Amino acid sequence: MSKEIARRDFLKAAVAGVAGIAAVGTLGGFASAEEGKAFEGKPKFAGIGSVRAVTDDIYYVGVSDRRIQLFENVYPIPRGVAYNSYVVLDEKTVLVDTVDRSVTGQFFENVTAVLDGRELDYLIVNHMEPDHSSAISEVLVRYPNCTVVTTAAAALILNQFFACDISDRSILVKEGDTLSIGKHTFVFVQAPMVHWPEVMMTYDTVSGALFSADAFGSFGALNGNLFADEVDFEKDWLPDARRYYCNIVGKYGPQVQAVLEKAGTIDIKILCPTHGPVWRENLGWIIDKYVHWSSYTPEDEAVMVVYGSVYGGTESAANAVAALISQAGVADVRVYDVSKTHVSELIGEAFRCSHIVLASITYNMGIFTPMKNFLLDLEAHNLQNRCFALIENGSWSPASGKLMKEIVERLSGASVIGDTVTIMSSPSAADHDALAALAAAVADSVQSGGAAPVEAEASGGKRWVCKLCGYVYEGDELPEDYKCPVCGAGADQFEEG
Ligand code: FEO
């Protein structure tokens, strides 16, 4: 068995070559519509549950959940969510990831149908979060000869979650290890902290499919359509794909960038994420979104106006500034009530827009609670490189402007433009002049591309990379007692590079 696992020099060499993000921008050759659609209409297993053919021997066996209200018990998902899983049929059979326990009935019907009486030889576990792993124990009971292929970190977490010890039936893989199952050879690519430490991706060198774990995923149940080219993705899926990425993975931009660098060196033809549609066309489009999101570069020169208002004065000011910005020629302006817009929607929109106007009452001598939650969530998700403008309201002692500014200024590459407008209860005529000046400053900044990301200055020092999560420490020396701020690993887990 162990002979099947061997280092793949080409991948290591490719990764060492680091084509970089610039290469990711030239992704025209990644996808081939003809190749991707070659298996369209294959009748095998059609009409069985949610099974669909991805290629002639890779089958989608995932399941959508339309009953769930809150993903991770936090994020509203009125469109539901799909838990994606795939079976590869070759001399050996392979299941790539499993599903949430809520949908195991349909899942095992799908798997049973596709295996069509064959044994399951391998289960590849790319990600241990329970929405993809809570069916693993049942897989191992149903298929007693199945060997789990995963990382050491995933095996540990599997045991923590489910008391499932796989030490006698697992192959633990590292970066560049391979598994051959006949025609197909899989290469394992580590993706630590995208968005958990144990995450890896699996690349099939034959089909060009990259089983990418949560990367390139989206909220939203599948509706018979499996492929992104079968739906109007930009219109119907992009907002949920963005909301999914920014809220679930958004904090870990540097780690995503590291994986995108690797992706730029691999001939990917199909992206098979663990949620949402599969990509077989125009891969460069979705990867470009990831380049923007992970580098905290705005997608659009656009303004979001977010207000927190109790009796309408702050809302009136927000509406006024939005109208004035629009009148100044900015087409993309959207206004949000922070009290009734779920914070995950606001986080997604903040990742999209170049400019953010914040208008808040003063509440308990501080920022209005929903607005404070939003700003702290922005900080937690590491949003960077945005222009902010501020409006405060307070009937006797306005303080929210100063306090919002303190949070905003903690965001890397953030700037505050114009003067904070202060309103006492309701906007006065004089306030309208101040709002007009603020709107003009925002419009000027939008039209001059004011939120362009700040180029990081070269540190001039050495770099150490955390082997567990990919965090990069820069400095003259790595302190002996250093702890990784992302995953908590000690200095012994860092390597210079
Ligand atoms: Fe879809 Fe990180 O689990």
XYZ file of C-alpha atoms and ligand atoms in Angstrom:
500
model
C 0.000 0.000 0.000
C 2.718 2.434 0.967
C 4.303 2.050 -2.455
C 1.357 3.893 -3.854
C 2.425 6.940 -1.938
C 5.456 8.610 -3.434
C 6.742 12.106 -3.649
C 5.836 13.870 -6.869
C 8.858 15.895 -7.787
C 7.049 17.834 -10.445
C 4.594 19.359 -8.019
C 7.276 20.322 -5.559
C 9.304 21.847 -8.349
C 6.258 23.677 -9.635
C 5.440 24.996 -6.202
C 9.038 25.993 -5.642
C 8.877 27.853 -8.932
C 6.065 30.017 -7.544
C 4.371 31.365 -10.630
C 2.706 33.842 -8.327
C -0.522 35.739 -8.353
C 0.422 37.450 -11.579
C 0.216 34.051 -13.237
C -3.204 33.476 -11.756
C -4.390 36.479 -13.684
C -3.651 34.712 -16.967
C -5.895 31.782 -16.454
C -7.320 31.546 -19.911
C -5.804 28.118 -20.403
C -7.151 26.586 -17.218
C -10.545 25.539 -18.456
C -11.633 23.805 -21.582
C -15.333 23.934 -22.234
C -15.092 21.115 -24.738
C -13.237 18.850 -22.340
C -15.491 19.762 -19.446
C -18.696 19.121 -21.354
C -17.508 15.938 -23.013
C -19.570 13.846 -20.618
C -22.753 15.860 -20.764
C -25.794 13.682 -21.116
C -24.161 10.401 -20.113
C -27.109 8.384 -18.896
C -25.217 6.301 -16.345
C -26.671 6.853 -12.862
C -28.836 9.703 -14.164
C -32.091 10.008 -12.243
C -30.670 8.505 -9.059
C -30.995 11.031 -6.245
C -28.724 14.000 -6.839
C -26.059 12.023 -8.735
C -24.494 13.701 -11.745
C -21.505 12.863 -13.893
C -18.605 15.282 -13.630
C -16.516 13.256 -16.100
C -16.939 9.723 -17.421
C -15.655 8.272 -14.158
C -16.058 11.046 -11.579
C -19.538 11.355 -10.098
C -21.123 13.981 -7.914
C -22.817 12.283 -4.954
C -23.394 15.338 -2.768
C -26.712 16.444 -1.316
C -28.438 19.778 -0.812
C -30.091 20.792 2.440
C -33.023 23.178 2.046
C -34.258 22.837 5.648
C -31.271 24.391 7.385
C -31.830 27.954 8.603
C -28.377 28.960 9.855
C -25.106 27.662 8.448
C -22.660 27.122 11.314
C -25.595 28.269 13.455
C -24.665 31.826 12.459
C -25.278 32.591 8.790
C -28.824 32.715 7.373
C -29.045 30.643 4.203
C -32.530 31.035 2.763
C -31.326 29.338 -0.425
C -30.040 26.331 1.528
C -26.627 24.773 1.010
C -25.106 21.852 -0.859
C -22.653 19.445 0.749
C -20.568 18.182 -2.141
C -18.949 14.771 -2.338
C -17.539 12.847 -5.282
C -16.939 9.213 -6.246
C -14.116 8.283 -8.620
C -14.429 4.892 -10.338
C -11.189 3.268 -11.450
C -9.366 0.001 -10.694
C -9.922 1.183 -7.133
C -12.877 3.246 -5.993
C -12.544 6.529 -4.148
C -14.935 8.757 -2.238
C -13.762 12.362 -1.890
C -15.141 13.957 1.268
C -18.541 13.211 2.799
C -21.518 15.309 3.886
C -23.270 16.734 6.903
C -25.146 14.262 9.062
C -28.434 15.988 8.150
C -28.373 14.567 4.614
C -26.815 11.130 4.994
C -29.923 9.286 3.805
C -29.747 10.678 0.286
C -25.951 10.613 0.375
C -25.657 6.865 0.951
C -28.303 6.202 -1.683
C -26.146 8.163 -4.125
C -22.894 6.445 -3.136
C -24.461 2.983 -3.193
C -25.884 3.593 -6.665
C -22.612 4.841 -8.132
C -20.516 2.075 -6.592
C -23.055 -0.332 -8.094
C -22.024 -3.236 -5.896
C -18.300 -2.471 -5.772
C -16.310 -2.035 -2.577
C -15.165 1.416 -1.550
C -11.371 1.302 -1.411
C -10.444 4.816 -0.324
C -12.021 7.800 1.394
C -10.060 11.013 0.835
C -10.729 13.545 3.600
C -9.710 17.022 2.520
C -11.410 18.893 5.336
C -12.530 17.824 8.786
C -15.212 20.388 9.554
C -18.279 18.308 10.463
C -20.384 19.552 7.538
C -18.070 17.321 5.483
C -16.972 14.746 8.007
C -19.911 13.762 10.172
C -20.699 10.855 7.815
C -17.167 9.415 7.936
C -17.858 7.003 10.784
C -20.822 5.522 8.916
C -18.765 5.234 5.714
C -16.179 3.215 7.625
C -18.863 0.929 9.061
C -20.550 0.405 5.694
C -17.270 -0.163 3.870
C -14.986 -2.069 6.268
C -12.169 -2.366 3.730
C -12.049 1.366 3.044
C -8.787 3.166 3.838
C -8.881 6.838 4.820
C -6.393 9.099 3.046
C -5.892 12.369 4.888
C -3.484 14.516 6.849
C -2.203 13.768 10.329
C -3.967 16.891 11.600
C -7.276 15.725 10.127
C -6.931 12.292 11.710
C -6.426 13.948 15.083
C -9.452 16.208 14.690
C -11.589 13.304 13.437
C -10.883 11.464 16.645
C -11.603 14.574 18.712
C -14.995 15.132 17.095
C -16.273 11.599 16.645
C -14.052 9.326 18.757
C -13.122 7.766 15.429
C -9.627 6.291 15.557
C -8.390 5.589 12.022
C -4.793 4.783 12.934
C -5.095 1.186 11.656
C -6.873 2.042 8.428
C -5.427 5.275 7.162
C -2.702 6.695 4.955
C -1.476 10.045 6.236
C -0.274 12.251 3.408
C 1.778 15.391 3.103
C 2.403 18.003 0.439
C 3.114 16.392 -2.916
C 2.322 12.807 -1.888
C 0.394 10.833 -4.481
C -2.126 8.033 -4.621
C -2.600 5.948 -7.763
C -5.843 4.049 -8.214
C -5.366 2.798 -11.767
C -5.775 5.379 -14.483
C -6.051 8.212 -11.980
C -3.250 9.569 -9.856
C -4.081 12.043 -7.121
C -1.617 14.614 -5.809
C -2.236 16.067 -2.380
C -1.793 19.800 -1.899
C -1.722 21.234 1.594
C -3.986 24.249 2.167
C -3.570 25.027 5.875
C -5.948 27.596 7.342
C -8.174 27.673 4.279
C -9.896 27.901 6.692
C -8.951 25.152 9.165
C -5.404 23.954 9.856
C -5.815 20.410 8.500
C -7.193 21.376 5.076
C -5.719 19.870 1.947
C -6.825 19.742 -1.667
C -6.645 16.763 -3.993
C -5.610 17.163 -7.622
C -6.396 14.486 -10.183
C -3.619 14.534 -12.752
C -5.769 12.685 -15.306
C -8.953 14.771 -15.410
C -7.411 17.997 -14.138
C -10.037 18.098 -11.384
C -9.029 19.890 -8.217
C -11.091 18.802 -5.221
C -10.686 22.105 -3.468
C -12.430 21.635 -0.097
C -14.283 24.830 0.900
C -12.351 27.000 -1.562
C -14.502 28.158 -4.483
C -17.626 27.111 -2.576
C -20.874 28.963 -2.067
C -23.998 29.019 0.012
C -27.064 27.852 -1.922
C -28.676 24.485 -2.606
C -28.153 22.965 -6.038
C -31.293 22.684 -8.105
C -30.460 19.859 -10.460
C -27.862 22.092 -12.067
C -24.382 21.090 -10.966
C -22.054 23.199 -13.078
C -21.567 26.945 -12.760
C -22.034 27.242 -16.517
C -25.533 25.788 -16.158
C -26.727 28.731 -14.047
C -26.444 32.509 -14.199
C -23.705 32.453 -11.587
C -22.929 36.164 -11.535
C -26.582 37.103 -11.083
C -27.881 34.257 -8.934
C -24.850 32.880 -7.083
C -22.087 35.478 -6.778
C -23.547 37.346 -3.768
C -23.795 34.080 -1.819
C -20.379 32.889 -3.032
C -18.890 36.172 -1.853
C -20.789 36.055 1.445
C -19.629 32.481 1.952
C -15.970 33.260 1.240
C -15.760 36.538 3.149
C -17.465 35.270 6.288
C -16.024 31.759 6.420
C -12.551 32.174 4.948
C -12.093 35.957 4.653
C -9.781 36.285 7.649
C -7.212 34.007 6.039
C -6.300 35.978 2.915
C -2.542 35.257 3.048
C -3.186 31.523 3.324
C -5.599 31.651 0.371
C -3.043 33.590 -1.643
C -0.472 30.881 -0.919
C -2.842 28.251 -2.328
C -3.664 30.412 -5.345
C 0.056 30.557 -6.088
C 0.112 26.776 -6.155
C -3.051 26.711 -8.292
C -1.313 28.914 -10.819
C 1.249 26.143 -11.353
C -1.229 23.291 -11.872
C -3.260 22.591 -15.012
C -6.690 22.755 -13.418
C -9.592 21.910 -15.710
C -12.364 21.358 -13.165
C -12.876 22.891 -9.727
C -14.827 20.602 -7.410
C -15.559 22.459 -4.163
C -17.388 21.079 -1.145
C -20.265 23.557 -1.527
C -22.057 25.046 -4.518
C -21.563 24.602 -8.249
C -18.668 22.789 -9.928
C -16.529 24.855 -12.318
C -15.521 23.436 -15.703
C -15.575 26.676 -17.741
C -14.185 30.130 -17.230
C -12.242 29.129 -14.121
C -10.238 32.321 -14.373
C -13.354 34.340 -13.541
C -13.947 32.749 -10.141
C -10.234 32.548 -9.373
C -9.977 36.256 -10.125
C -12.696 36.862 -7.521
C -10.587 34.907 -5.056
C -7.532 36.971 -5.974
C -9.508 40.122 -5.128
C -11.091 38.816 -1.940
C -7.940 37.232 -0.550
C -5.834 40.339 -1.229
C -8.557 42.563 0.255
C -8.810 44.428 -3.030
C -12.283 45.884 -3.713
C -14.140 44.201 -6.549
C -15.996 47.369 -7.504
C -15.585 51.116 -7.230
C -18.769 51.318 -5.203
C -20.159 52.850 -2.029
C -22.042 51.121 0.751
C -23.759 53.432 3.214
C -24.475 51.670 6.494
C -26.555 53.406 9.131
C -27.674 52.669 12.648
C -30.691 54.789 13.549
C -33.391 54.717 16.240
C -35.705 57.645 15.523
C -34.805 58.365 11.893
C -32.369 61.288 12.105
C -29.317 59.199 11.263
C -31.266 57.331 8.603
C -32.191 60.675 7.040
C -28.537 61.727 7.000
C -27.530 58.401 5.426
C -30.156 58.754 2.718
C -29.056 62.316 2.062
C -25.385 61.445 1.688
C -26.240 58.489 -0.569
C -28.350 60.742 -2.811
C -25.589 63.332 -2.979
C -22.940 60.717 -3.825
C -25.181 59.322 -6.545
C -25.929 62.809 -7.855
C -22.192 63.374 -8.104
C -22.019 60.567 -10.649
C -21.291 57.404 -8.656
C -23.589 54.736 -10.076
C -23.098 51.973 -7.538
C -24.360 53.237 -4.172
C -26.299 51.001 -1.793
C -27.813 51.872 1.592
C -28.128 49.372 4.460
C -29.883 49.535 7.822
C -27.398 47.877 10.157
C -30.224 46.786 12.469
C -32.072 44.704 9.905
C -29.339 43.574 7.536
C -27.585 40.431 8.686
C -23.973 41.185 9.453
C -22.822 38.461 7.051
C -24.479 40.407 4.210
C -22.689 43.546 5.341
C -19.336 41.738 5.501
C -19.785 40.431 1.951
C -20.734 43.870 0.687
C -17.767 45.468 2.458
C -15.442 43.056 0.632
C -17.085 44.109 -2.665
C -17.148 47.899 -2.241
C -14.245 50.316 -2.343
C -15.894 52.891 -0.062
C -17.910 52.550 3.143
C -19.900 55.359 4.768
C -20.770 54.679 8.394
C -23.544 56.611 10.122
C -24.294 55.787 13.747
C -26.138 57.198 16.678
C -24.403 57.418 20.023
C -25.778 54.765 22.333
C -24.791 54.250 25.969
C -21.974 56.734 25.248
C -20.683 54.427 22.566
C -21.391 53.149 19.071
C -24.902 51.790 18.372
C -24.586 48.114 19.265
C -25.360 46.611 15.806
C -22.920 49.034 14.185
C -20.223 48.189 16.719
C -20.796 44.482 16.063
C -20.446 45.093 12.330
C -17.203 47.023 12.723
C -15.698 44.460 15.079
C -16.703 41.735 12.618
C -14.980 43.651 9.814
C -11.867 43.775 11.956
C -12.157 40.069 12.794
C -12.373 39.282 9.077
C -9.241 41.335 8.431
C -10.805 43.711 5.879
C -8.172 46.032 4.454
C -7.629 48.772 1.886
C -10.943 50.590 2.127
C -11.931 54.247 2.296
C -14.345 55.174 5.074
C -16.428 58.286 5.743
C -18.157 58.925 9.056
C -21.408 60.437 10.294
C -22.235 60.531 14.016
C -25.406 61.468 15.819
C -25.963 62.243 19.485
C -28.671 64.331 21.046
C -26.513 65.630 23.899
C -23.021 64.122 23.699
C -22.148 62.620 20.289
C -19.257 60.155 20.581
C -19.810 57.466 17.967
C -17.708 59.167 15.263
C -14.514 59.145 17.300
C -15.126 55.578 18.439
C -15.904 54.294 14.921
C -12.765 55.994 13.660
C -10.679 54.195 16.296
C -11.862 50.816 14.986
C -11.560 51.753 11.315
C -8.015 52.995 11.775
C -7.011 49.605 13.101
C -7.760 48.081 9.665
C -4.668 47.768 7.518
C -4.644 50.127 4.540
C -7.831 51.873 5.665
C -8.256 55.612 5.306
C -10.880 58.043 6.539
C -11.827 60.708 4.036
C -13.570 64.021 4.637
C -14.563 65.452 8.000
C -16.815 63.500 10.322
C -20.312 64.986 10.148
C -21.921 65.490 13.537
C -25.709 65.593 13.851
C -27.624 66.528 16.974
C -30.819 64.441 16.817
C -31.920 65.358 13.275
C -30.001 66.850 10.337
C -30.244 70.654 10.222
C -29.733 72.897 7.200
C -26.132 73.410 8.261
C -25.690 69.650 8.531
C -26.776 69.331 4.918
C -23.841 71.494 3.873
C -21.512 69.218 5.834
C -23.140 66.128 4.326
C -22.734 67.608 0.844
C -19.044 68.205 1.506
C -18.640 64.649 2.763
C -20.500 63.254 -0.260
C -18.292 65.267 -2.602
C -15.169 63.913 -0.917
C -16.461 60.347 -1.224
C -17.461 60.769 -4.863
C -14.094 62.325 -5.727
C -12.312 59.449 -4.049
C -14.402 56.822 -5.851
C -13.872 58.477 -9.210
C -10.120 58.690 -8.635
C -9.819 55.066 -7.502
C -9.082 56.114 -3.947
C -9.295 52.683 -2.371
C -6.533 51.044 -4.414
C -4.680 48.596 -2.175
C -1.564 49.842 -0.548
C 1.510 48.017 -1.781
C 3.192 46.268 1.102
C 6.630 47.570 1.754
C 9.425 45.052 1.540
C 10.500 44.223 5.059
C 14.112 43.681 4.122
C 14.297 40.994 6.834
C 13.950 37.191 6.833
C 10.713 35.175 6.553
C 9.595 32.138 8.496
C 6.518 30.184 7.392
C 4.330 28.248 9.823
C 4.231 24.649 8.580
C 0.771 24.157 10.063
C -1.140 27.182 8.812
C 1.111 29.074 6.399
C 1.345 32.237 8.518
C 4.431 34.250 7.619
C 6.607 35.890 10.271
C 8.978 38.558 9.030
C 11.897 39.963 10.987
C 15.569 39.599 11.701
C 15.191 36.507 13.894
C 12.284 34.290 14.947
C 12.046 34.447 18.769
C 12.458 31.039 20.444
C 9.228 31.481 22.387
C 7.264 32.690 19.362
C 3.716 31.376 18.977
C 1.869 31.535 15.668
C -0.913 34.122 16.061
C -3.177 32.109 13.737
C -2.874 28.477 14.873
C -0.795 28.699 18.047
C 2.111 26.570 16.754
C 5.464 27.097 18.440
C 8.656 28.359 16.841
C 9.730 24.770 16.101
C 6.884 24.551 13.586
C 8.250 27.429 11.503
C 10.704 27.044 8.642
C 12.671 29.783 7.003
C 11.658 30.509 3.445
Fe -17.803 23.486 4.588
Fe -15.182 24.408 6.486
O -16.646 23.392 6.065
